[in-house]
C-alpha cells in the first residue's frame, strides 16, 4: 500500500522553519514534524513549550523563517489564543515574509482558515502533510489508497485432509449425502432453473419466452410472493423504489469517491474485513457501503429479510423494505452492485432458506464474488426443513461450482447453543460435499462468547483460548481457508456502543492475527439488535478494528496452553460426532434425529418446505 503523502525522491529547496507549541508542556507532535523536516534537509528551530504568544512572535521575528508552525493540544481558550496570535503576527510585520500554520488535537482546518492562518492541520493529520505543505506539495495528501484489486480467499488451498481419520469419515458421509440428493428435486431447485432460463431469454430479447417461463415460475411460488405475481399486490412492508431513488444510487457512483480513506484506517488495507448491510433500502445500503469502504472495509455482504427464506419464490423489481434486511431481487442486487467501488468483494448469501439455489443464480447474474451455503445451520437454526435444504444445498453447491463462486460454510448454529464439536462436524461434512462437487468452500467458525463457552466456563479467564482453539483444530484437520464471522463477537456485546465496538474489534483482531483469510464484523448497534443500523455505529467498529490491529501489530496475540487442550478435546468431539453420523448412514436422518444438534442444544429441525422434496 502506498500513501499519497510519500516523499518524492528529489531533494526540495531548503527552507527555514520555526516550530512553536502554544501549550504548557505538549510538543510531541512538533517533535515528529521536526524529525521529518530535518530528514528532508530543512533548517528547523523548535521553541520550548510554555512561551507566551508575544515571546513566540518575537523569537520568530528574529529568526526570519519561511514558515512558523504552531500547535495547540489543550482545547480551552484555543480560538481566543490563536486569534490573538494571528493579530500579533500581523502587527509585528512577521507575515510579510513568513507563512503561519496551526495544528494539533484541538485544531480543525476550518478554524485555522477562519482565524487567518495560511494553513491548518487537524488531529488526524500525519507529519508528512506538514512537510508537504512546506515543500509546496499538496497538503491534502494525508489519505491512503484502498486496494483496487480483489482477493481470492480460496487461493493456494488444496482442500486435502491432514487428519486422515476425520477426512475419511467426512468423505464417507459427504458421498452419501451427494448420492442421496442425486435423484431428488424441489420447488426451489425448479424455480432456480426457471429463473436462469427466464433471465437468459430476457437478455436475448425474447420477451415472449420470458413471459411464458415467468408464468411457470409464479406457479411454484407461495404466500405473498405468489399473490404479487398474480395480482400485483406488494408483500407487506415493501414498496417499489421511485425513479428518483434509483437515480440517487447512480448519482452516488457518478459523484465519485477517490478510493481513499483516513490514514488512521490504512492498516485495514492489509486485511479482508467484511461488513454486512441490509437496511431494507438499496439507496441507504449504497450510502452505508460507501461509508464502510471509506473507513477500510474490503468486502460487503447482502443481508436479506428473514421472510424471504421462509416464502417460496423471490420478487422482481427494485424494492424497499420497512424492516430488517434488503429484499433479494436481481434489480436490487444490480443497483447495489453499481454502487460498489472497484476492488470491493461482494457476497450475496444463499445459505438458509427456500430460495437458496435461485439466490446463487442471482448472485452470479448480478456479478457477486462470493455466496454462502450451509445445510446444517439453515435446517437447525434458521427454520428450513432438513430434507428440503439438503436437496437445495447440494444443487446450490453445484451451481456455485458452475459459476466459479466460492462460498463460506457458516457454523452459526452455535448461537443456538449447539456445541462447536457438532457445529464443526456439520460444517466439515458440507464443505467436503462442496469439494466433491467441484466447489471452493470456506470454513466459517463463529468467534464469540457462545452458549457452550459460557455454560462450560471456557471463557471465564479469557476469550482468546476457546476461539483460537477453533482455528487450530480446523487447520490440523484440513487445508482450507478460514473466515470467522457472520459476524464475530455476537453474544459478547452489550448495548453500550463502546463495549460493543471494543469486543467486536478484539474478536476481529484475534481472528486476523492468528491467520484467518477474512473476518466479518457488525456495527455496534447491530450487534444487539437495538434498532436501526446507524452510520456512526458502522464507523465505530471499523475504527476500533483498525485500532486493535495497529495495537497488536506484528507482536500478535498468544493463546495460553489451555487452547491446545481445548483444541484436542474439540478434535475428539468432532471425531465422535462424525462416527455417529457415519454409523447412522443417513446425513439427513442425522439432522432430524439431533446428531448434529438437538433440542437440548437449542437446535430444532426447521418446518419451512417440509414434504416438498420429490423424486425427479
Coordinates of C-alpha atoms in Angstrom, one line a residue:
X1 CA 0.0 0.0 0.0
X2 CA 1.4 3.4 -0.9
X3 CA 0.5 6.6 0.9
X4 CA -0.2 9.7 -1.2
X5 CA 1.9 11.7 1.2
X6 CA 5.0 9.6 0.5
X7 CA 8.0 11.8 -0.2
X8 CA 9.4 12.3 -3.7
X9 CA 12.9 11.1 -4.4
X10 CA 14.2 14.6 -5.3
X11 CA 15.6 16.9 -2.6
X12 CA 13.4 20.0 -2.0
X13 CA 14.6 23.6 -1.8
X14 CA 15.9 24.2 1.8
X15 CA 13.5 26.1 4.0
X16 CA 13.8 27.7 7.4
X17 CA 11.0 26.7 9.8
X18 CA 10.2 27.7 13.3
X19 CA 8.0 25.3 15.3
X20 CA 6.3 26.5 18.5
X21 CA 4.0 24.8 20.9
X22 CA 1.4 27.1 22.4
X23 CA 0.9 24.8 25.4
X24 CA 2.5 24.5 28.8
X25 CA 4.1 21.0 28.0
X26 CA 2.7 19.4 24.9
X27 CA 5.2 19.4 22.0
X28 CA 5.2 15.8 20.8
X29 CA 3.5 16.5 17.5
X30 CA 6.0 19.2 16.7
X31 CA 8.9 16.9 17.5
X32 CA 7.6 14.4 15.0
X33 CA 7.3 17.1 12.4
X34 CA 10.8 18.4 13.2
X35 CA 12.2 15.0 12.6
X36 CA 10.6 14.7 9.2
X37 CA 11.7 18.2 8.2
X38 CA 15.3 17.6 9.2
X39 CA 15.4 14.3 7.3
X40 CA 14.4 16.3 4.2
X41 CA 17.2 18.8 4.7
X42 CA 15.3 21.8 6.1
X43 CA 16.6 24.1 8.8
X44 CA 14.3 23.7 11.9
X45 CA 14.1 25.5 15.2
X46 CA 11.8 24.0 17.8
X47 CA 10.9 26.5 20.6
X48 CA 10.2 25.3 24.1
X49 CA 6.7 25.0 25.5
X50 CA 5.1 27.5 27.8
X51 CA 6.1 30.6 25.8
X52 CA 3.6 33.4 25.6
X53 CA 2.3 34.3 22.1
X54 CA 4.4 37.5 22.3
X55 CA 7.5 35.6 23.1
X56 CA 6.9 33.2 20.2
X57 CA 6.4 36.1 17.7
X58 CA 9.5 37.9 19.0
X59 CA 11.8 34.9 18.6
X60 CA 10.3 34.0 15.2
X61 CA 10.8 37.7 14.1
X62 CA 14.5 37.4 15.0
X63 CA 15.0 34.2 13.1
X64 CA 13.1 35.3 9.9
X65 CA 11.8 31.9 9.0
X66 CA 9.9 30.9 5.8
X67 CA 7.3 29.2 7.9
X68 CA 6.1 29.5 11.5
X69 CA 4.1 26.5 12.6
X70 CA 2.4 26.5 16.0
X71 CA 0.5 23.7 17.8
X72 CA -2.2 23.6 20.4
X73 CA -3.3 20.4 22.2
X74 CA -5.3 21.9 25.1
X75 CA -8.8 22.7 24.0
X76 CA -9.9 25.6 26.3
X77 CA -9.3 29.1 25.0
X78 CA -8.0 27.9 21.7
X79 CA -9.9 30.3 19.4
X80 CA -9.1 33.3 21.5
X81 CA -5.4 32.4 21.9
X82 CA -4.9 31.7 18.2
X83 CA -6.8 34.8 17.1
X84 CA -4.5 36.9 19.3
X85 CA -1.5 35.1 17.9
X86 CA -2.5 36.0 14.3
X87 CA -3.0 39.6 15.3
X88 CA 0.5 39.7 16.8
X89 CA 2.0 38.2 13.6
X90 CA 0.2 40.9 11.5
X91 CA 1.2 43.8 13.8
X92 CA 4.9 42.7 14.0
X93 CA 5.3 42.5 10.3
X94 CA 6.2 38.8 10.5
X95 CA 3.8 37.8 7.8
X96 CA 5.5 39.9 5.2
X97 CA 7.9 37.0 4.6
X98 CA 6.6 34.2 6.8
X99 CA 3.6 31.9 6.3
X100 CA 2.0 30.8 9.5
X101 CA 0.2 27.5 10.1
X102 CA -1.6 25.9 13.1
X103 CA -2.3 22.3 14.1
X104 CA -2.9 20.0 17.0
X105 CA -5.5 18.0 18.8
X106 CA -7.8 21.0 19.3
X107 CA -7.4 22.3 15.8
X108 CA -9.6 22.0 12.7
X109 CA -8.5 23.2 9.3
X110 CA -11.7 25.3 9.1
X111 CA -10.9 27.0 12.4
X112 CA -7.4 27.9 11.2
X113 CA -8.8 29.4 8.0
X114 CA -11.4 31.4 9.8
X115 CA -8.8 32.8 12.2
X116 CA -6.5 33.9 9.4
X117 CA -3.8 31.2 9.3
X118 CA -2.3 30.2 5.9
X119 CA -2.9 26.6 6.7
X120 CA -4.4 24.3 9.4
X121 CA -3.9 20.7 10.3
X122 CA -6.3 18.6 12.3
X123 CA -5.7 15.8 14.9
X124 CA -5.6 13.0 12.3
X125 CA -3.0 14.7 10.1
X126 CA 0.3 12.9 9.8
X127 CA 3.6 14.7 10.0
X128 CA 4.2 14.2 6.2
X129 CA 1.3 16.5 5.5
X130 CA 3.0 19.4 7.2
X131 CA 6.2 18.6 5.3
X132 CA 4.3 18.5 2.1
X133 CA 2.9 22.0 2.8
X134 CA 6.4 23.4 3.5
X135 CA 7.7 21.9 0.2
X136 CA 4.8 23.3 -1.8
X137 CA 3.2 20.0 -2.5
X138 CA -0.4 19.2 -1.9
X139 CA -1.0 19.4 1.9
X140 CA -4.2 17.4 1.5
X141 CA -2.2 14.3 0.7
X142 CA -2.9 12.6 4.0
X143 CA -5.1 9.7 2.9
X144 CA -4.1 6.2 1.9
X145 CA -5.2 4.4 -1.2
X146 CA -7.6 1.5 -0.7
X147 CA -6.8 -1.7 -2.7
X148 CA -8.3 -1.7 -6.1
X149 CA -8.0 -5.4 -6.8
X150 CA -10.0 -8.3 -5.3
X151 CA -8.5 -11.1 -3.3
X152 CA -9.3 -14.8 -3.9
X153 CA -9.9 -16.1 -0.4
X154 CA -9.5 -19.7 -1.6
X155 CA -6.2 -19.3 -3.5
X156 CA -3.4 -21.7 -2.5
X157 CA -5.6 -24.1 -0.6
X158 CA -5.6 -27.8 -1.6
X159 CA -8.6 -28.9 0.5
X160 CA -6.6 -32.0 1.4
X161 CA -7.4 -33.6 4.8
X162 CA -4.4 -33.5 7.2
X163 CA -6.3 -35.6 9.7
X164 CA -6.9 -38.8 7.8
X165 CA -9.3 -40.3 10.3
X166 CA -11.6 -37.3 10.2
X167 CA -11.1 -36.9 6.5
X168 CA -12.2 -40.5 5.7
X169 CA -15.4 -40.0 7.8
X170 CA -16.2 -36.7 6.1
X171 CA -15.7 -38.2 2.6
X172 CA -17.9 -41.2 3.5
X173 CA -20.8 -39.0 4.8
X174 CA -20.5 -36.4 2.1
X175 CA -20.6 -39.0 -0.7
X176 CA -23.7 -40.5 0.9
X177 CA -25.3 -37.0 1.0
X178 CA -24.5 -36.2 -2.6
X179 CA -25.8 -39.6 -3.8
X180 CA -29.0 -39.2 -1.7
X181 CA -29.8 -35.9 -3.4
X182 CA -28.9 -37.1 -6.9
X183 CA -32.4 -38.2 -7.9
X184 CA -34.3 -35.6 -5.9
X185 CA -35.7 -32.1 -6.7
X186 CA -37.8 -29.4 -5.0
X187 CA -39.7 -26.3 -5.9
X188 CA -36.6 -24.3 -5.1
X189 CA -34.4 -26.3 -7.5
X190 CA -37.0 -26.0 -10.2
X191 CA -37.5 -22.2 -9.7
X192 CA -33.8 -21.7 -9.9
X193 CA -33.6 -23.3 -13.3
X194 CA -36.6 -21.4 -14.5
X195 CA -35.0 -18.1 -13.2
X196 CA -31.9 -18.8 -15.2
X197 CA -33.8 -19.6 -18.4
X198 CA -36.0 -16.5 -17.8
X199 CA -33.1 -14.1 -17.5
X200 CA -31.3 -15.7 -20.4
X201 CA -34.5 -15.2 -22.5
X202 CA -34.7 -11.5 -21.4
X203 CA -31.1 -11.0 -22.2
X204 CA -31.7 -12.3 -25.7
X205 CA -34.7 -10.0 -26.1
X206 CA -37.2 -12.9 -26.3
X207 CA -39.9 -11.4 -24.1
X208 CA -42.5 -14.0 -25.2
X209 CA -40.4 -16.9 -23.9
X210 CA -39.5 -14.9 -20.8
X211 CA -43.2 -14.3 -20.1
X212 CA -44.1 -18.0 -20.5
X213 CA -41.3 -19.0 -18.2
X214 CA -42.4 -16.4 -15.7
X215 CA -45.9 -17.9 -15.6
X216 CA -44.4 -21.3 -14.8
X217 CA -42.2 -19.7 -12.1
X218 CA -45.2 -18.0 -10.4
X219 CA -46.9 -21.4 -10.2
X220 CA -44.1 -22.6 -8.0
X221 CA -44.3 -19.6 -5.6
X222 CA -46.3 -19.3 -2.4
X223 CA -47.8 -16.9 0.1
X224 CA -47.5 -13.1 -0.6
X225 CA -44.9 -13.7 -3.3
X226 CA -47.3 -15.8 -5.4
X227 CA -50.0 -13.2 -4.7
X228 CA -47.8 -10.4 -6.1
X229 CA -47.1 -12.4 -9.3
X230 CA -50.9 -13.0 -9.7
X231 CA -52.3 -9.6 -8.6
X232 CA -49.5 -7.1 -8.2
X233 CA -50.3 -6.5 -4.6
X234 CA -47.0 -5.9 -2.8
X235 CA -45.6 -8.0 0.0
X236 CA -46.3 -6.5 3.4
X237 CA -43.9 -3.7 4.5
X238 CA -42.5 -3.3 1.0
X239 CA -42.8 -0.7 -1.8
X240 CA -41.2 -0.2 -5.1
X241 CA -38.4 2.3 -5.3
X242 CA -39.1 5.5 -7.0
X243 CA -37.2 6.7 -10.2
X244 CA -35.7 9.4 -8.1
X245 CA -34.3 6.8 -5.6
X246 CA -32.9 4.7 -8.4
X247 CA -31.2 7.8 -9.8
X248 CA -29.8 8.6 -6.4
X249 CA -27.7 5.4 -6.4
X250 CA -26.4 6.3 -9.9
X251 CA -25.5 9.8 -8.7
X252 CA -23.7 8.4 -5.8
X253 CA -21.4 6.5 -8.1
X254 CA -21.1 9.3 -10.6
X255 CA -20.3 11.7 -7.8
X256 CA -17.2 9.7 -7.3
X257 CA -15.2 8.5 -4.4
X258 CA -11.5 8.9 -4.5
X259 CA -10.9 5.4 -3.2
X260 CA -9.0 6.9 -0.3
X261 CA -9.6 6.6 3.4
X262 CA -8.2 8.2 6.5
X263 CA -4.6 7.5 7.4
X264 CA -5.7 6.1 10.7
X265 CA -7.5 3.3 8.8
X266 CA -4.7 2.3 6.5
X267 CA -3.9 -0.9 8.4
X268 CA -7.2 -2.4 7.2
X269 CA -5.8 -2.4 3.6
X270 CA -3.7 -5.4 4.7
X271 CA -6.7 -7.5 5.8
X272 CA -10.1 -8.7 4.4
X273 CA -12.7 -7.1 6.7
X274 CA -16.3 -7.6 5.6
X275 CA -19.4 -5.8 6.9
X276 CA -22.9 -6.9 6.3
X277 CA -25.5 -4.5 5.0
X278 CA -29.3 -4.8 4.9
X279 CA -31.0 -1.6 5.9
X280 CA -34.1 -2.5 3.8
X281 CA -33.5 0.3 1.3
X282 CA -30.9 -0.2 -1.5
X283 CA -30.3 3.6 -1.5
X284 CA -29.4 3.6 2.2
X285 CA -27.4 0.4 1.6
X286 CA -25.4 2.2 -1.1
X287 CA -24.5 5.0 1.3
X288 CA -23.7 2.6 4.2
X289 CA -21.5 0.5 1.9
X290 CA -19.5 3.5 0.6
X291 CA -19.1 4.9 4.1
X292 CA -17.8 1.5 5.3
X293 CA -15.4 1.3 2.3
X294 CA -14.2 4.8 3.1
X295 CA -13.2 3.5 6.6
X296 CA -11.4 0.5 5.4
X297 CA -13.8 -2.4 4.7
X298 CA -12.7 -4.6 1.9
X299 CA -15.9 -6.5 1.4
X300 CA -19.7 -6.3 1.9
X301 CA -22.4 -8.9 2.5
X302 CA -26.0 -8.7 1.4
X303 CA -28.3 -9.4 4.3
X304 CA -31.9 -10.3 3.2
X305 CA -35.2 -10.3 5.2
X306 CA -36.0 -13.5 7.1
X307 CA -39.3 -13.8 5.4
X308 CA -37.5 -14.3 2.1
X309 CA -36.1 -17.5 3.5
X310 CA -39.4 -18.9 4.6
X311 CA -41.5 -18.0 1.5
X312 CA -41.4 -19.9 -1.8
X313 CA -40.2 -17.6 -4.6
X314 CA -38.5 -14.2 -5.0
X315 CA -39.9 -10.9 -6.2
X316 CA -38.8 -9.0 -9.2
X317 CA -38.1 -5.2 -9.4
X318 CA -36.4 -2.7 -7.1
X319 CA -38.0 -2.8 -3.7
X320 CA -37.5 -1.0 -0.4
X321 CA -38.4 -2.9 2.8
X322 CA -39.5 -1.3 6.1
X323 CA -37.8 -3.8 8.4
X324 CA -34.5 -5.6 8.8
X325 CA -32.9 -6.9 5.6
X326 CA -32.9 -5.8 2.0
X327 CA -35.3 -7.6 -0.4
X328 CA -33.4 -10.1 -2.6
X329 CA -34.2 -9.4 -6.3
X330 CA -31.9 -9.1 -9.3
X331 CA -32.8 -5.5 -9.7
X332 CA -31.9 -4.6 -6.2
X333 CA -28.6 -6.5 -6.4
X334 CA -27.7 -4.8 -9.7
X335 CA -28.4 -1.4 -8.2
X336 CA -26.2 -2.2 -5.2
X337 CA -23.5 -3.7 -7.5
X338 CA -23.5 -0.4 -9.4
X339 CA -22.7 1.5 -6.2
X340 CA -19.7 -0.6 -5.3
X341 CA -16.2 0.8 -5.7
X342 CA -13.5 -1.1 -7.6
X343 CA -11.9 -3.8 -5.6
X344 CA -14.9 -4.4 -3.3
X345 CA -15.5 -8.0 -2.6
X346 CA -19.2 -8.7 -2.6
X347 CA -21.1 -11.7 -1.1
X348 CA -24.7 -12.5 -1.7
X349 CA -25.6 -15.1 0.9
X350 CA -27.8 -18.0 0.0
X351 CA -27.5 -20.4 2.8
X352 CA -30.6 -20.8 4.8
X353 CA -34.0 -20.8 3.1
X354 CA -36.4 -22.0 0.4
X355 CA -34.7 -19.9 -2.3
X356 CA -31.1 -21.0 -1.8
X357 CA -30.4 -22.3 -5.3
X358 CA -32.0 -19.3 -7.0
X359 CA -30.0 -16.9 -4.8
X360 CA -26.8 -18.4 -6.1
X361 CA -28.1 -17.8 -9.7
X362 CA -28.9 -14.2 -8.8
X363 CA -25.5 -13.7 -7.2
X364 CA -23.9 -14.9 -10.4
X365 CA -26.1 -12.8 -12.7
X366 CA -25.5 -9.7 -10.5
X367 CA -21.7 -10.2 -10.5
X368 CA -21.2 -11.2 -6.9
X369 CA -17.8 -12.6 -5.9
X370 CA -19.0 -15.0 -3.1
X371 CA -22.0 -16.7 -1.7
X372 CA -22.9 -18.6 1.5
X373 CA -24.2 -22.2 1.7
X374 CA -24.7 -24.4 4.8
X375 CA -27.2 -27.2 5.1
X376 CA -26.8 -27.8 8.8
X377 CA -27.3 -24.3 10.2
X378 CA -30.1 -23.5 7.7
X379 CA -32.0 -26.5 8.8
X380 CA -31.3 -26.5 12.5
X381 CA -31.1 -22.8 13.3
X382 CA -32.8 -20.9 10.5
X383 CA -36.1 -22.8 10.0
X384 CA -35.8 -24.8 6.8
X385 CA -36.8 -28.5 6.7
X386 CA -33.5 -30.6 6.6
X387 CA -34.5 -32.8 3.7
X388 CA -35.5 -29.7 1.6
X389 CA -32.3 -27.8 2.4
X390 CA -30.2 -30.9 1.8
X391 CA -31.6 -31.1 -1.8
X392 CA -31.4 -27.4 -2.3
X393 CA -28.0 -27.1 -0.7
X394 CA -26.5 -29.7 -3.0
X395 CA -27.9 -28.0 -6.0
X396 CA -26.6 -24.7 -4.8
X397 CA -23.1 -26.1 -4.4
X398 CA -23.3 -27.5 -8.0
X399 CA -24.4 -24.0 -9.2
X400 CA -21.7 -22.3 -7.2
X401 CA -19.1 -24.6 -8.8
X402 CA -20.5 -24.0 -12.2
X403 CA -20.3 -20.2 -11.9
X404 CA -17.0 -20.2 -10.1
X405 CA -18.4 -18.7 -6.9
X406 CA -16.6 -19.5 -3.6
X407 CA -18.8 -19.8 -0.6
X408 CA -18.4 -19.9 3.1
X409 CA -20.0 -22.7 5.2
X410 CA -21.1 -20.9 8.4
X411 CA -21.5 -22.5 11.8
X412 CA -23.9 -20.0 13.3
X413 CA -25.9 -22.8 14.8
X414 CA -23.5 -22.4 17.7
X415 CA -25.5 -19.2 18.5
X416 CA -28.4 -21.5 19.3
X417 CA -26.3 -23.4 21.8
X418 CA -25.1 -26.2 19.6
X419 CA -21.6 -27.1 20.8
X420 CA -18.6 -26.5 18.5
X421 CA -17.9 -30.2 18.0
X422 CA -21.4 -30.7 16.4
X423 CA -21.3 -27.4 14.5
X424 CA -17.8 -28.2 13.1
X425 CA -18.7 -31.7 12.2
X426 CA -21.6 -30.4 10.2
X427 CA -19.5 -27.7 8.6
X428 CA -16.8 -30.1 7.6
X429 CA -19.3 -32.5 6.0
X430 CA -20.9 -29.8 3.9
X431 CA -17.6 -28.4 2.9
X432 CA -16.4 -31.9 1.8
X433 CA -19.6 -32.3 -0.3
X434 CA -18.8 -29.0 -1.8
X435 CA -15.3 -30.1 -2.8
X436 CA -16.7 -33.3 -4.2
X437 CA -19.0 -31.2 -6.4
X438 CA -16.0 -29.1 -7.7
X439 CA -16.6 -26.1 -5.4
X440 CA -14.3 -23.9 -3.3
X441 CA -15.8 -23.7 0.2
X442 CA -14.5 -21.5 3.1
X443 CA -14.8 -22.6 6.7
X444 CA -16.6 -20.1 8.9
X445 CA -16.4 -20.8 12.6
X446 CA -18.1 -18.4 15.0
X447 CA -15.9 -16.3 17.2
X448 CA -17.9 -15.2 20.2
X449 CA -18.7 -16.0 23.8
X450 CA -21.1 -18.7 22.7
X451 CA -23.6 -20.5 24.9
X452 CA -21.3 -23.6 25.0
X453 CA -18.4 -21.4 26.2
X454 CA -20.5 -19.7 28.9
X455 CA -22.0 -22.9 30.2
X456 CA -18.7 -24.8 30.2
X457 CA -16.7 -21.9 31.7
X458 CA -14.3 -21.9 28.7
X459 CA -14.2 -18.1 28.6
X460 CA -14.1 -17.3 32.3
X461 CA -10.5 -16.3 32.2
X462 CA -10.2 -15.0 28.6
X463 CA -11.9 -15.1 25.2
X464 CA -8.8 -16.0 23.3
X465 CA -8.2 -19.7 24.1
X466 CA -11.6 -21.1 23.1
X467 CA -11.7 -19.1 19.8
X468 CA -8.1 -19.7 18.9
X469 CA -8.6 -23.4 19.6
X470 CA -11.2 -23.5 16.9
X471 CA -8.8 -22.1 14.3
X472 CA -6.1 -24.5 15.4
X473 CA -8.2 -27.6 15.2
X474 CA -9.6 -26.7 11.8
X475 CA -6.1 -26.1 10.5
X476 CA -5.0 -29.5 11.8
X477 CA -7.9 -31.2 10.1
X478 CA -7.9 -29.7 6.6
X479 CA -6.0 -27.4 4.3
X480 CA -8.8 -24.9 3.7
X481 CA -9.4 -21.1 4.1
X482 CA -11.0 -19.9 7.3
X483 CA -13.2 -16.8 7.6
X484 CA -14.6 -16.3 11.1
X485 CA -17.8 -14.3 11.3
X486 CA -21.3 -13.9 10.4
X487 CA -20.3 -11.8 12.3
X488 CA -17.6 -12.1 15.1
X489 CA -18.5 -11.1 18.6
X490 CA -22.2 -12.0 18.8
X491 CA -23.4 -12.8 22.3
X492 CA -20.3 -10.9 23.6
X493 CA -21.6 -7.3 23.3
X494 CA -23.9 -5.2 25.4
X495 CA -26.0 -2.2 24.4
X496 CA -23.1 0.1 25.2
X497 CA -21.6 1.2 21.9
X498 CA -18.1 1.5 23.3
X499 CA -18.1 -2.0 24.8
X500 CA -19.8 -3.5 21.7
X501 CA -17.2 -1.9 19.3
X502 CA -14.3 -2.9 21.5
X503 CA -15.4 -6.6 21.7
X504 CA -16.0 -6.7 18.0
X505 CA -12.6 -5.3 17.3
X506 CA -10.8 -7.6 19.7
X507 CA -12.5 -10.7 18.2
X508 CA -11.7 -9.5 14.7
X509 CA -8.0 -8.8 15.6
X510 CA -7.7 -12.2 17.2
X511 CA -9.0 -13.9 14.1
X512 CA -6.8 -11.9 11.7
X513 CA -3.7 -12.1 13.8
X514 CA -3.8 -15.9 14.0
X515 CA -4.2 -16.3 10.3
X516 CA -7.8 -16.1 9.2
X517 CA -8.2 -15.2 5.5
X518 CA -11.1 -12.8 6.3
X519 CA -13.4 -11.7 9.1
X520 CA -17.0 -10.3 9.2
X521 CA -17.9 -7.6 11.7
X522 CA -21.2 -6.0 12.6
X523 CA -21.9 -2.3 13.5
X524 CA -22.0 -1.6 17.2
X525 CA -25.8 -1.2 17.3
X526 CA -26.4 -4.1 15.0
X527 CA -24.8 -6.4 17.5
X528 CA -27.6 -6.3 20.0
X529 CA -30.5 -5.5 17.5
X530 CA -31.1 -2.2 19.3
X531 CA -33.0 -0.6 16.4
X532 CA -32.0 0.9 13.1
X533 CA -28.4 0.4 11.9
X534 CA -26.8 3.8 12.0
X535 CA -23.8 5.1 10.0
X536 CA -21.8 6.2 13.1
X537 CA -22.2 2.6 14.5
X538 CA -20.6 1.2 11.3
X539 CA -17.7 3.6 11.6
X540 CA -17.4 2.7 15.3
X541 CA -16.5 -0.9 14.6
X542 CA -14.2 -0.2 11.6
X543 CA -12.2 2.4 13.6
X544 CA -11.9 0.2 16.6
X545 CA -10.9 -2.8 14.5
X546 CA -8.2 -0.7 12.8
X547 CA -7.0 0.5 16.2
X548 CA -6.9 -3.1 17.6
X549 CA -4.9 -4.3 14.6
X550 CA -2.5 -1.4 15.0
X551 CA -2.2 -2.0 18.7
X552 CA -1.2 -5.7 18.3
X553 CA 0.9 -5.1 15.1
X554 CA 3.5 -7.8 14.4
X555 CA 3.5 -8.7 18.1
X556 CA 0.3 -10.7 17.5
X557 CA -1.8 -12.5 20.1
X558 CA -0.7 -15.6 22.0
X559 CA -3.2 -18.1 23.4
X560 CA -2.3 -19.9 26.7
X561 CA -1.6 -23.6 27.0
X562 CA -5.3 -24.1 27.6
X563 CA -6.0 -23.5 23.9
X564 CA -4.3 -26.7 22.9
X565 CA -6.2 -28.7 25.5
X566 CA -9.5 -27.2 24.2
X567 CA -8.4 -28.0 20.6
X568 CA -7.6 -31.6 21.5
X569 CA -11.0 -32.0 23.2
X570 CA -12.7 -30.4 20.2
X571 CA -11.0 -32.6 17.7
X572 CA -12.1 -35.7 19.7
X573 CA -15.6 -34.3 19.9
X574 CA -15.8 -33.8 16.1
X575 CA -14.5 -37.3 15.6
X576 CA -17.1 -38.8 17.9
X577 CA -19.9 -36.8 16.1
X578 CA -18.7 -37.9 12.7
X579 CA -18.6 -41.5 13.8
X580 CA -22.2 -41.3 15.0
X581 CA -23.4 -39.8 11.7
X582 CA -21.4 -42.3 9.6
X583 CA -22.8 -45.2 11.6
X584 CA -26.3 -43.8 11.1
X585 CA -25.6 -43.9 7.4
X586 CA -28.0 -41.1 6.5
X587 CA -27.0 -37.5 6.8
X588 CA -30.5 -36.1 6.5
X589 CA -31.8 -38.5 9.2
X590 CA -28.9 -37.4 11.4
X591 CA -30.2 -33.8 11.1
X592 CA -33.8 -34.9 12.1
X593 CA -32.5 -37.1 14.9
X594 CA -30.3 -34.4 16.6
X595 CA -26.8 -35.9 15.9
X596 CA -25.6 -32.6 14.7
X597 CA -27.6 -30.5 17.2
X598 CA -30.6 -31.4 19.3
X599 CA -33.3 -29.7 21.3
X600 CA -31.1 -29.8 24.4
X601 CA -28.6 -27.8 22.4
X602 CA -31.3 -25.4 21.3
X603 CA -31.4 -26.7 17.7
X604 CA -34.7 -27.8 16.1
X605 CA -35.3 -29.2 12.6
X606 CA -37.0 -26.5 10.6
X607 CA -40.5 -26.8 9.2
X608 CA -40.4 -24.5 6.1
X609 CA -40.6 -26.5 3.0
X610 CA -41.4 -29.8 4.7
X611 CA -42.7 -32.5 2.4
X612 CA -41.8 -30.6 -0.8
X613 CA -38.9 -32.8 -1.9
X614 CA -39.8 -35.3 -4.6
X615 CA -38.0 -37.8 -6.9
X616 CA -37.2 -36.4 -10.3

